[in-house]
CSV table of C-alpha atoms and ligand atoms in Angstrom, one decimal:
chain,number,residue,atom,x,y,z
A,173,MET,CA,71.3,60.1,17.5
A,174,ASP,CA,68.9,57.6,18.8
A,175,ALA,CA,70.7,54.3,19.2
A,176,GLU,CA,67.5,52.4,20.1
A,177,ILE,CA,65.9,53.3,16.8
A,178,LEU,CA,69.0,52.3,14.8
A,179,VAL,CA,69.1,49.0,16.7
A,180,ARG,CA,65.5,48.4,15.8
A,181,HIS,CA,66.1,49.1,12.2
A,182,ALA,CA,69.0,46.7,12.2
A,183,GLN,CA,66.7,44.0,13.4
A,184,GLU,CA,64.2,44.8,10.6
A,185,VAL,CA,66.9,44.6,8.0
A,186,LEU,CA,68.0,41.1,9.1
A,187,ARG,CA,64.4,40.0,9.2
A,188,HIS,CA,63.8,41.4,5.7
A,189,ASN,CA,66.7,39.4,4.4
A,190,LEU,CA,65.8,36.1,6.0
A,191,VAL,CA,65.5,33.2,3.5
A,192,ILE,CA,63.8,30.1,4.7
A,193,GLY,CA,63.3,27.0,2.6
A,194,GLU,CA,63.2,23.3,2.9
A,195,GLY,CA,66.4,22.3,4.8
A,196,PHE,CA,67.8,25.9,5.0
A,197,THR,CA,67.5,29.1,7.0
A,198,TYR,CA,69.9,31.9,6.3
A,199,THR,CA,70.1,35.7,5.9
A,200,CYS,CA,71.1,36.9,2.5
A,201,PRO,CA,73.4,40.0,2.3
A,202,SER,CA,70.8,41.9,0.3
A,203,ARG,CA,67.7,40.8,-1.6
A,204,ASP,CA,68.4,43.1,-4.6
A,205,THR,CA,72.0,42.1,-5.2
A,206,TYR,CA,73.2,39.2,-3.1
A,207,GLN,CA,70.7,36.4,-2.6
A,208,HIS,CA,72.9,33.4,-1.8
A,209,GLN,CA,74.6,32.5,1.4
A,210,TRP,CA,78.1,33.8,2.0
A,211,LEU,CA,80.4,32.4,4.7
A,212,TRP,CA,81.6,35.6,6.4
A,213,ASP,CA,78.4,37.4,5.9
A,214,SER,CA,76.5,34.6,7.6
A,215,CYS,CA,78.9,34.7,10.5
A,216,PHE,CA,78.4,38.4,10.9
A,217,HIS,CA,74.6,38.0,10.6
A,218,ALA,CA,74.7,35.3,13.3
A,219,ILE,CA,76.7,37.6,15.6
A,220,VAL,CA,73.9,40.3,15.3
A,221,TRP,CA,71.0,37.8,15.4
A,222,ALA,CA,72.5,36.5,18.7
A,223,HIS,CA,71.2,39.7,20.3
A,224,PHE,CA,67.7,39.5,18.8
A,225,ASP,CA,66.9,35.9,18.2
A,226,PRO,CA,69.6,33.3,19.0
A,227,LYS,CA,67.5,30.5,17.6
A,228,ILE,CA,67.8,32.1,14.1
A,229,ALA,CA,71.5,32.6,14.6
A,230,GLN,CA,71.8,28.9,15.4
A,231,GLN,CA,69.9,27.9,12.2
A,232,GLU,CA,72.0,30.3,10.1
A,233,LEU,CA,75.2,28.6,11.3
A,234,ILE,CA,73.8,25.0,11.0
A,235,THR,CA,72.8,25.8,7.4
A,236,LEU,CA,76.2,27.3,6.7
A,237,VAL,CA,78.1,24.1,7.6
A,238,GLN,CA,75.8,21.8,5.7
A,239,LYS,CA,77.7,22.2,2.5
A,240,GLN,CA,81.1,21.6,4.1
A,241,PHE,CA,83.4,19.4,1.8
A,242,PRO,CA,84.6,16.0,3.1
A,243,ASN,CA,88.1,17.5,3.5
A,244,GLY,CA,86.8,20.2,5.8
A,245,LEU,CA,86.6,23.2,3.5
A,246,ILE,CA,83.6,25.4,4.2
A,247,PRO,CA,82.6,27.2,0.9
A,248,HIS,CA,82.5,30.9,0.6
A,249,MET,CA,79.1,30.6,-1.2
A,250,ASN,CA,76.2,28.2,-0.9
A,251,TYR,CA,73.6,28.3,-3.6
A,252,TRP,CA,70.4,27.1,-1.9
A,253,ARG,CA,68.0,28.3,-4.6
A,254,PRO,CA,68.1,30.0,-8.0
A,255,ALA,CA,68.6,33.8,-8.0
A,256,THR,CA,65.7,36.0,-9.1
A,257,GLY,CA,65.9,39.6,-10.6
A,258,PHE,CA,68.3,41.0,-13.1
A,259,LYS,CA,71.4,41.8,-11.1
A,260,PRO,CA,71.6,38.6,-9.1
A,261,ARG,CA,71.1,36.5,-12.2
A,262,VAL,CA,73.9,38.4,-14.0
A,263,GLY,CA,76.1,37.7,-11.1
A,264,ASP,CA,75.3,34.0,-11.3
A,265,PHE,CA,75.8,34.0,-15.1
A,266,LEU,CA,79.3,35.4,-14.6
A,267,TYR,CA,80.6,33.3,-11.8
A,268,LYS,CA,78.4,30.4,-10.7
A,269,GLY,CA,79.3,28.2,-13.7
A,270,THR,CA,83.0,28.4,-12.9
A,271,TRP,CA,82.9,26.0,-9.9
A,272,PRO,CA,83.1,22.2,-10.2
A,273,GLU,CA,80.1,21.8,-7.9
A,274,LYS,CA,76.9,23.6,-8.9
A,275,ASP,CA,75.5,24.2,-5.4
A,276,ARG,CA,78.6,25.7,-3.7
A,277,SER,CA,82.0,27.3,-4.4
A,278,ARG,CA,85.4,25.7,-4.0
A,279,ILE,CA,87.1,28.5,-2.1
A,280,THR,CA,86.6,29.8,1.5
A,281,GLN,CA,86.3,33.2,3.2
A,282,PRO,CA,87.7,34.7,6.4
A,283,PRO,CA,87.3,32.0,9.1
A,284,LEU,CA,85.2,33.7,11.8
A,285,LEU,CA,83.0,30.7,12.3
A,286,ALA,CA,84.3,30.1,15.8
A,287,GLN,CA,83.6,33.7,16.8
A,288,ALA,CA,80.0,33.4,15.5
A,289,VAL,CA,79.4,30.2,17.3
A,290,GLN,CA,80.9,31.7,20.5
A,291,ALA,CA,78.6,34.8,20.2
A,292,VAL,CA,75.6,32.5,20.0
A,293,TYR,CA,76.8,30.2,22.8
A,294,GLN,CA,77.4,33.1,25.2
A,295,LYS,CA,73.8,34.1,24.8
A,296,THR,CA,72.3,30.6,25.0
A,297,HIS,CA,74.7,28.3,26.8
A,298,ASP,CA,73.2,25.6,24.6
A,299,ASN,CA,75.6,22.7,24.9
A,300,ALA,CA,73.7,20.6,22.4
A,301,PHE,CA,74.2,23.3,19.7
A,302,LEU,CA,77.9,23.5,20.6
A,303,ALA,CA,78.3,19.7,20.4
A,304,GLN,CA,76.6,19.8,17.0
A,305,LEU,CA,78.9,22.5,15.6
A,306,LEU,CA,82.2,21.5,17.1
A,307,PRO,CA,83.0,18.6,14.7
A,308,ALA,CA,82.4,20.8,11.7
A,309,MET,CA,84.5,23.6,13.2
A,310,GLU,CA,87.4,21.3,14.1
A,311,ARG,CA,87.4,19.8,10.6
A,312,TYR,CA,87.4,23.3,9.0
A,313,TYR,CA,90.3,24.7,11.1
A,314,ASP,CA,92.2,21.5,10.8
A,315,TRP,CA,91.8,21.7,7.0
A,316,LEU,CA,93.1,25.3,7.0
A,317,HIS,CA,96.1,24.2,9.0
A,318,ALA,CA,96.9,21.1,6.9
A,319,GLU,CA,96.2,22.3,3.4
A,320,ARG,CA,96.8,26.1,3.7
A,321,SER,CA,99.7,26.1,6.1
A,322,GLU,CA,101.5,22.8,6.3
A,323,GLN,CA,101.4,22.3,2.5
A,324,VAL,CA,102.4,25.8,1.7
A,325,SER,CA,104.8,27.5,4.2
A,326,GLY,CA,104.7,25.3,7.3
A,327,ASP,CA,105.1,28.3,9.6
A,328,GLY,CA,101.6,28.4,11.0
A,329,LEU,CA,100.4,31.1,8.6
A,330,VAL,CA,97.6,30.2,6.2
A,331,ALA,CA,97.6,31.1,2.5
A,332,ILE,CA,94.6,32.3,0.6
A,333,LEU,CA,94.4,31.2,-3.0
A,334,HIS,CA,92.0,33.7,-4.5
A,335,PRO,CA,91.3,37.4,-3.8
A,336,TRP,CA,87.7,36.5,-2.9
A,337,GLU,CA,88.9,34.4,0.0
A,338,SER,CA,90.0,37.6,1.7
A,339,GLY,CA,86.5,38.9,1.5
A,340,MET,CA,88.0,42.1,0.1
A,341,ASP,CA,87.7,41.3,-3.6
A,342,LEU,CA,89.9,44.0,-5.3
A,343,LEU,CA,91.9,45.6,-2.5
A,344,PRO,CA,94.9,47.2,-4.1
A,345,ILE,CA,97.2,44.7,-2.4
A,346,TRP,CA,96.3,42.2,-5.1
A,347,ASP,CA,97.7,44.4,-7.8
A,348,TYR,CA,101.1,43.1,-6.7
A,349,VAL,CA,100.1,39.6,-7.8
A,350,HIS,CA,98.5,40.8,-10.9
A,351,HIS,CA,101.5,43.0,-11.7
A,352,ILE,CA,99.7,45.9,-13.3
A,353,ARG,CA,99.6,49.5,-12.2
A,354,ARG,CA,95.9,50.0,-12.3
A,355,LEU,CA,93.3,47.3,-12.2
A,356,PHE,CA,90.5,48.2,-14.6
A,357,ALA,CA,87.1,46.6,-14.1
A,358,LEU,CA,87.1,44.3,-17.1
A,359,ARG,CA,90.7,43.2,-16.7
A,360,ALA,CA,90.0,42.6,-13.0
A,361,GLY,CA,86.9,40.5,-13.7
A,362,ALA,CA,88.8,38.5,-16.3
A,363,TRP,CA,91.7,37.9,-14.0
A,364,LEU,CA,89.4,36.7,-11.1
A,365,GLY,CA,87.7,34.2,-13.5
A,366,ALA,CA,91.1,33.1,-15.1
A,367,ILE,CA,92.4,32.1,-11.6
A,368,ILE,CA,89.5,29.8,-11.1
A,369,LYS,CA,89.8,28.3,-14.6
A,370,ASP,CA,93.5,27.5,-14.0
A,371,TYR,CA,92.7,25.9,-10.6
A,372,ASN,CA,90.0,23.8,-12.3
A,373,LYS,CA,92.7,22.6,-14.6
A,374,ALA,CA,95.0,21.9,-11.7
A,375,GLY,CA,92.2,19.8,-10.1
A,376,TRP,CA,92.3,22.2,-7.1
A,377,ASP,CA,95.4,20.4,-5.9
A,378,ILE,CA,97.5,22.8,-3.8
A,379,ASN,CA,100.7,21.2,-5.0
A,380,HIS,CA,99.7,21.8,-8.6
A,381,ILE,CA,98.5,25.3,-7.9
A,382,LYS,CA,101.9,26.1,-6.4
A,383,THR,CA,103.6,25.4,-9.7
A,384,ILE,CA,101.3,27.6,-11.9
A,385,GLN,CA,103.4,30.3,-13.6
A,386,GLY,CA,102.2,33.9,-13.8
A,387,PRO,CA,99.4,36.0,-12.2
A,388,THR,CA,96.9,33.2,-11.9
A,389,ARG,CA,99.1,31.6,-9.2
A,390,PHE,CA,97.6,33.5,-6.2
A,391,LEU,CA,99.0,32.3,-2.9
A,392,VAL,CA,99.1,35.1,-0.3
A,393,HIS,CA,99.6,35.4,3.4
A,394,ASP,CA,96.9,38.0,3.9
A,395,VAL,CA,97.2,39.9,7.2
A,396,SER,CA,93.4,40.2,7.9
A,397,PHE,CA,92.7,36.6,7.0
A,398,ASN,CA,95.5,35.4,9.3
A,399,SER,CA,94.5,37.7,12.1
A,400,ILE,CA,91.0,36.4,12.0
A,401,TYR,CA,92.3,32.8,11.8
A,402,ILE,CA,94.5,33.2,14.8
A,403,LEU,CA,91.8,34.9,16.9
A,404,ASN,CA,89.4,32.1,15.9
A,405,LEU,CA,91.8,29.4,16.9
A,406,GLN,CA,91.9,30.9,20.4
A,407,VAL,CA,88.1,31.1,20.4
A,408,LEU,CA,87.9,27.5,19.2
A,409,ALA,CA,90.3,26.5,22.0
A,410,ASP,CA,88.0,28.1,24.5
A,411,LEU,CA,84.9,26.3,23.0
A,412,CYS,CA,86.8,23.0,23.2
A,413,SER,CA,87.5,23.7,26.8
A,414,ALA,CA,83.9,24.5,27.4
A,415,ALA,CA,83.0,21.1,26.0
A,416,GLY,CA,85.6,19.5,28.2
A,417,ASP,CA,88.2,18.7,25.5
A,418,GLU,CA,91.4,20.1,26.9
A,419,SER,CA,93.7,18.2,24.5
A,420,ARG,CA,92.1,19.7,21.4
A,421,ALA,CA,92.1,23.1,23.1
A,422,ASP,CA,95.9,22.8,23.6
A,423,ILE,CA,96.5,22.0,19.9
A,424,TYR,CA,94.5,25.1,18.8
A,425,ARG,CA,96.3,27.3,21.3
A,426,GLN,CA,99.7,26.1,20.1
A,427,ARG,CA,98.7,26.7,16.4
A,428,ALA,CA,97.5,30.2,17.3
A,429,ALA,CA,100.8,31.0,19.1
A,430,MET,CA,102.9,29.8,16.2
A,431,ALA,CA,100.9,31.7,13.6
A,432,ARG,CA,100.9,34.9,15.6
A,433,GLN,CA,104.7,34.7,16.0
A,434,SER,CA,105.1,34.2,12.2
A,435,LEU,CA,102.7,37.1,11.5
A,436,GLU,CA,104.8,39.5,13.7
A,437,GLN,CA,108.1,38.3,12.2
A,438,LYS,CA,107.2,38.0,8.6
A,439,CYS,CA,104.5,40.7,7.9
A,440,TRP,CA,105.6,43.6,10.1
A,441,ASP,CA,107.5,46.4,8.4
A,442,GLU,CA,109.5,48.2,11.1
A,443,LYS,CA,110.0,51.4,9.0
A,444,ALA,CA,106.4,51.8,8.0
A,445,GLY,CA,105.1,50.6,11.5
A,446,PHE,CA,102.6,48.5,9.6
A,447,PHE,CA,101.7,44.9,8.7
A,448,TYR,CA,101.8,44.0,5.0
A,449,SER,CA,100.4,41.0,3.3
A,450,ARG,CA,103.0,38.8,1.5
A,451,ASP,CA,103.5,36.3,-1.2
A,452,ALA,CA,103.2,32.9,0.6
A,453,ILE,CA,105.9,31.3,-1.6
A,454,THR,CA,108.4,34.0,-2.4
A,455,GLY,CA,108.0,36.0,0.8
A,456,GLU,CA,107.7,39.3,-1.1
A,457,LEU,CA,105.9,42.0,1.0
A,458,PHE,CA,103.1,44.0,-0.7
A,459,PRO,CA,103.5,47.5,0.7
A,460,GLU,CA,100.0,48.9,0.5
A,461,VAL,CA,98.4,50.6,3.4
A,462,THR,CA,94.9,49.1,3.7
A,463,ILE,CA,92.6,48.2,6.5
A,464,SER,CA,93.9,44.6,6.3
A,465,GLY,CA,97.2,45.8,8.0
A,466,LEU,CA,95.3,47.0,11.1
A,467,PHE,CA,93.8,43.6,11.9
A,468,PRO,CA,96.5,42.4,14.2
A,469,LEU,CA,95.0,44.9,16.7
A,470,ILE,CA,92.4,42.1,17.4
A,471,LEU,CA,95.3,39.9,18.7
A,472,ASP,CA,97.4,39.8,21.9
A,473,MET,CA,100.5,41.2,20.2
A,474,ASP,CA,103.5,43.2,21.1
A,475,LYS,CA,102.2,46.5,22.6
A,476,THR,CA,104.7,48.8,20.8
A,477,LYS,CA,103.5,47.5,17.5
A,478,ALA,CA,99.8,48.0,18.5
A,479,GLU,CA,100.6,51.6,19.6
A,480,ARG,CA,102.3,52.4,16.3
A,481,LEU,CA,99.3,51.1,14.4
A,482,LEU,CA,97.1,53.3,16.5
A,483,ARG,CA,99.2,56.5,16.5
A,484,GLU,CA,100.7,56.4,13.0
A,485,HIS,CA,97.8,54.9,11.1
A,486,VAL,CA,94.4,54.7,12.7
A,487,LEU,CA,94.6,58.3,14.0
A,488,ASN,CA,96.4,59.6,10.9
A,489,GLU,CA,94.2,62.1,9.0
A,490,ASN,CA,96.0,61.3,5.8
A,491,GLU,CA,95.2,57.6,6.2
A,492,PHE,CA,92.3,56.2,8.2
A,493,TRP,CA,91.1,59.1,10.5
A,494,LEU,CA,88.8,60.7,7.9
A,495,PRO,CA,85.5,62.6,8.6
A,496,PHE,CA,84.0,59.1,8.8
A,497,PRO,CA,86.8,56.8,10.0
A,498,LEU,CA,88.2,53.5,8.8
A,499,PRO,CA,88.1,53.4,5.0
A,500,CYS,CA,89.3,50.1,3.5
A,501,VAL,CA,92.2,51.9,1.7
A,502,ALA,CA,94.3,54.7,3.3
A,503,LYS,CA,93.6,58.1,1.9
A,504,SER,CA,97.3,58.5,1.1
A,505,SER,CA,97.2,55.6,-1.4
A,506,PRO,CA,97.2,56.4,-5.1
A,507,HIS,CA,94.4,53.8,-5.4
A,508,PHE,CA,92.1,55.5,-2.8
A,509,ASN,CA,88.7,56.1,-4.3
A,510,PRO,CA,86.2,57.2,-1.7
A,511,ARG,CA,83.2,56.5,-4.0
A,512,GLY,CA,81.8,53.0,-4.2
A,513,SER,CA,81.9,51.1,-7.5
A,514,ALA,CA,79.9,48.1,-8.4
A,515,MET,CA,82.7,46.8,-10.6
A,516,VAL,CA,85.9,47.4,-8.6
A,517,LEU,CA,85.0,46.9,-5.0
A,518,TRP,CA,87.2,47.6,-2.0
A,519,ARG,CA,89.2,50.6,-3.3
A,520,GLY,CA,88.4,53.2,-0.6
A,521,PRO,CA,84.9,53.2,0.9
A,522,ILE,CA,84.1,52.1,4.5
A,523,TRP,CA,82.7,48.6,4.9
A,524,LEU,CA,81.1,48.0,8.2
A,525,CYS,CA,82.5,44.5,8.8
A,526,THR,CA,86.1,45.6,8.6
A,527,ALA,CA,85.4,48.8,10.7
A,528,TRP,CA,83.7,46.5,13.3
A,529,TYR,CA,86.8,44.4,13.6
A,530,ILE,CA,89.1,47.4,14.1
A,531,VAL,CA,86.7,48.9,16.7
A,532,ARG,CA,86.8,45.6,18.5
A,533,GLY,CA,90.6,45.6,18.2
A,534,LEU,CA,90.9,49.1,19.7
A,535,LEU,CA,88.7,48.0,22.6
A,536,HIS,CA,90.9,45.0,23.1
A,537,ASN,CA,93.9,47.3,23.3
A,538,GLY,CA,92.3,49.4,26.0
A,539,HIS,CA,91.3,52.3,23.7
A,540,GLY,CA,87.6,52.4,24.6
A,541,ASP,CA,87.4,56.2,24.1
A,542,ILE,CA,88.6,56.0,20.5
A,543,ALA,CA,86.5,52.9,19.8
A,544,SER,CA,83.4,54.8,21.1
A,545,LYS,CA,84.2,57.8,19.0
A,546,ILE,CA,84.4,55.7,15.8
A,547,THR,CA,81.2,53.8,16.8
A,548,GLY,CA,79.4,57.2,17.1
A,549,LYS,CA,80.6,58.3,13.7
A,550,LEU,CA,79.6,55.1,12.0
A,551,ALA,CA,76.1,55.2,13.7
A,552,GLU,CA,75.7,58.8,12.5
A,553,MET,CA,76.6,57.8,9.0
A,554,ILE,CA,74.2,54.8,9.0
A,555,GLN,CA,71.4,56.9,10.5
A,556,LYS,CA,71.7,59.3,7.6
A,557,ALA,CA,72.4,57.0,4.7
A,558,GLY,CA,70.7,53.7,5.8
A,559,PHE,CA,72.1,50.2,5.9
A,560,ARG,CA,74.1,50.3,2.7
A,561,GLU,CA,76.9,48.0,1.4
A,562,GLN,CA,79.6,50.7,1.4
A,563,TYR,CA,80.0,54.3,2.5
A,564,ASN,CA,82.1,57.3,1.5
A,565,PRO,CA,84.6,58.1,4.3
A,566,LEU,CA,84.7,61.8,3.3
A,567,THR,CA,80.9,62.5,3.1
A,568,GLY,CA,79.2,59.5,4.7
A,569,GLN,CA,77.2,58.9,1.5
A,570,GLY,CA,76.0,55.3,1.0
A,571,TYR,CA,76.6,53.1,-2.0
A,572,GLY,CA,75.9,49.7,-3.4
A,573,ALA,CA,73.3,47.2,-2.2
A,574,LYS,CA,70.5,48.5,0.1
A,575,ASN,CA,69.3,46.8,3.3
A,576,PHE,CA,72.7,45.3,3.6
A,577,GLY,CA,73.1,42.6,6.2
A,578,TRP,CA,76.5,43.1,7.8
A,579,SER,CA,76.0,46.8,8.2
A,580,THR,CA,73.7,45.8,11.1
A,581,LEU,CA,76.9,45.1,13.0
A,582,ILE,CA,76.5,48.7,14.2
A,583,ALA,CA,73.8,47.2,16.5
A,584,ASP,CA,76.4,44.8,18.0
A,585,LEU,CA,78.6,47.9,18.8
A,586,LEU,CA,75.8,50.0,20.1
A,587,LEU,CA,74.6,47.3,22.4
A,588,ASP,CA,78.0,46.9,23.9
A,589,GLU,CA,78.1,48.5,27.3
A,590,LYS,CA,81.8,49.3,27.0
A,591,LEU,CA,81.1,51.4,23.8
A,592,LYS,CA,78.3,53.5,25.1
A,593,VAL,CA,78.1,56.6,22.8
B,134,LIG,C1,81.1,41.1,-2.1
B,134,LIG,C2,82.1,41.3,-1.0
B,134,LIG,C3,82.3,40.0,-0.2
B,134,LIG,C4,80.9,39.6,0.4
B,134,LIG,C5,79.9,39.5,-0.8
B,134,LIG,C6,78.5,39.3,-0.2
B,134,LIG,O1,81.5,40.2,-3.0
B,134,LIG,O2,83.4,41.7,-1.5
B,134,LIG,O3,83.2,40.1,0.9
B,134,LIG,O4,81.0,38.4,1.1
B,134,LIG,O5,79.9,40.7,-1.5
B,134,LIG,O6,78.1,40.4,0.6
């Protein structure tokens, strides 16, 4: 495997997906399928751009925060220009009209903005850029704290209010909210739309949303979203310190500590040795073994728990240690489907962004050898199948969108000295 060639291809994919217009510069996930700007995709793109062209990474993030709501919410999608081509237009037809605003969505996505800003800052040490982004970041994480934690459970954990906020649209975890055994594509699509309709009726007021009866009341403490939130509070604290604001830094460190403690207390299942997402109101745990439950590996948490995640799950050949490791759903799950599907996403294939997080988590826990092994397998898979949206963990076959943006995260791993493969 030639890492250099793969890294060069990654750069070409990002350049191919670059969209520049009046007042915006961003990288779309894929020109054939996803032409708009998505929050967590843009953060991943910026992390990879930081290696190749930090100026573009800066523009990507500046563009991202331009459509921030006055209350601090950063939308999961920004629509900068109309979609072209059949598939993207169908996507717009199905979902775009559901939001109250026509140029952005009303929900968010995993909050890794601070990590993306940090990746760029570490390369550039550009204090003006940091000063420009800090106010938007503070308002965003303060909004998450006030609206999604204080107004829901008050224990530091943040609730997501739509499956799309997790970034993992139809992970089997959500079936527990929907209360059906198997989520078929049409029913799933109808349910995702129905939630938004009911929230429109509730005026997007969290106190109203809490009172909705039935499966369109979706308030979940998702393990991956919370792990990303906690890590990013720590990163934000470091960025505040870098900007000389120790009192803000302290506030974010305290919030991170409280949320991490709640995550370990409320989402850990001692018998399963695993973290499960839960209903944010009733506290019911959703016992599905998915990649979301491995995310606490990115945090400074109790070592025995981290070791159990590694030995009993990551390295388990019946769960995540497959010919190509780290599928989004454990092989042992009745929902595991190794093939990609355009209609019911996140039911088994490998997605590079989640695998990237777990590799980073393993490195964080001192398991560089395992992290390198996984990186090597992922690189081999991408070299054969190209930069696709999803991959089959049994065969390495690629599925879904082509020239897919965040699959270039492989370059971030390959360029990391600690992960030399
Ligand atoms: C799919 C994914 C979501 C991603 C979007 C754009 O909807 O589930 O996480 O942000 O595509 O790539």
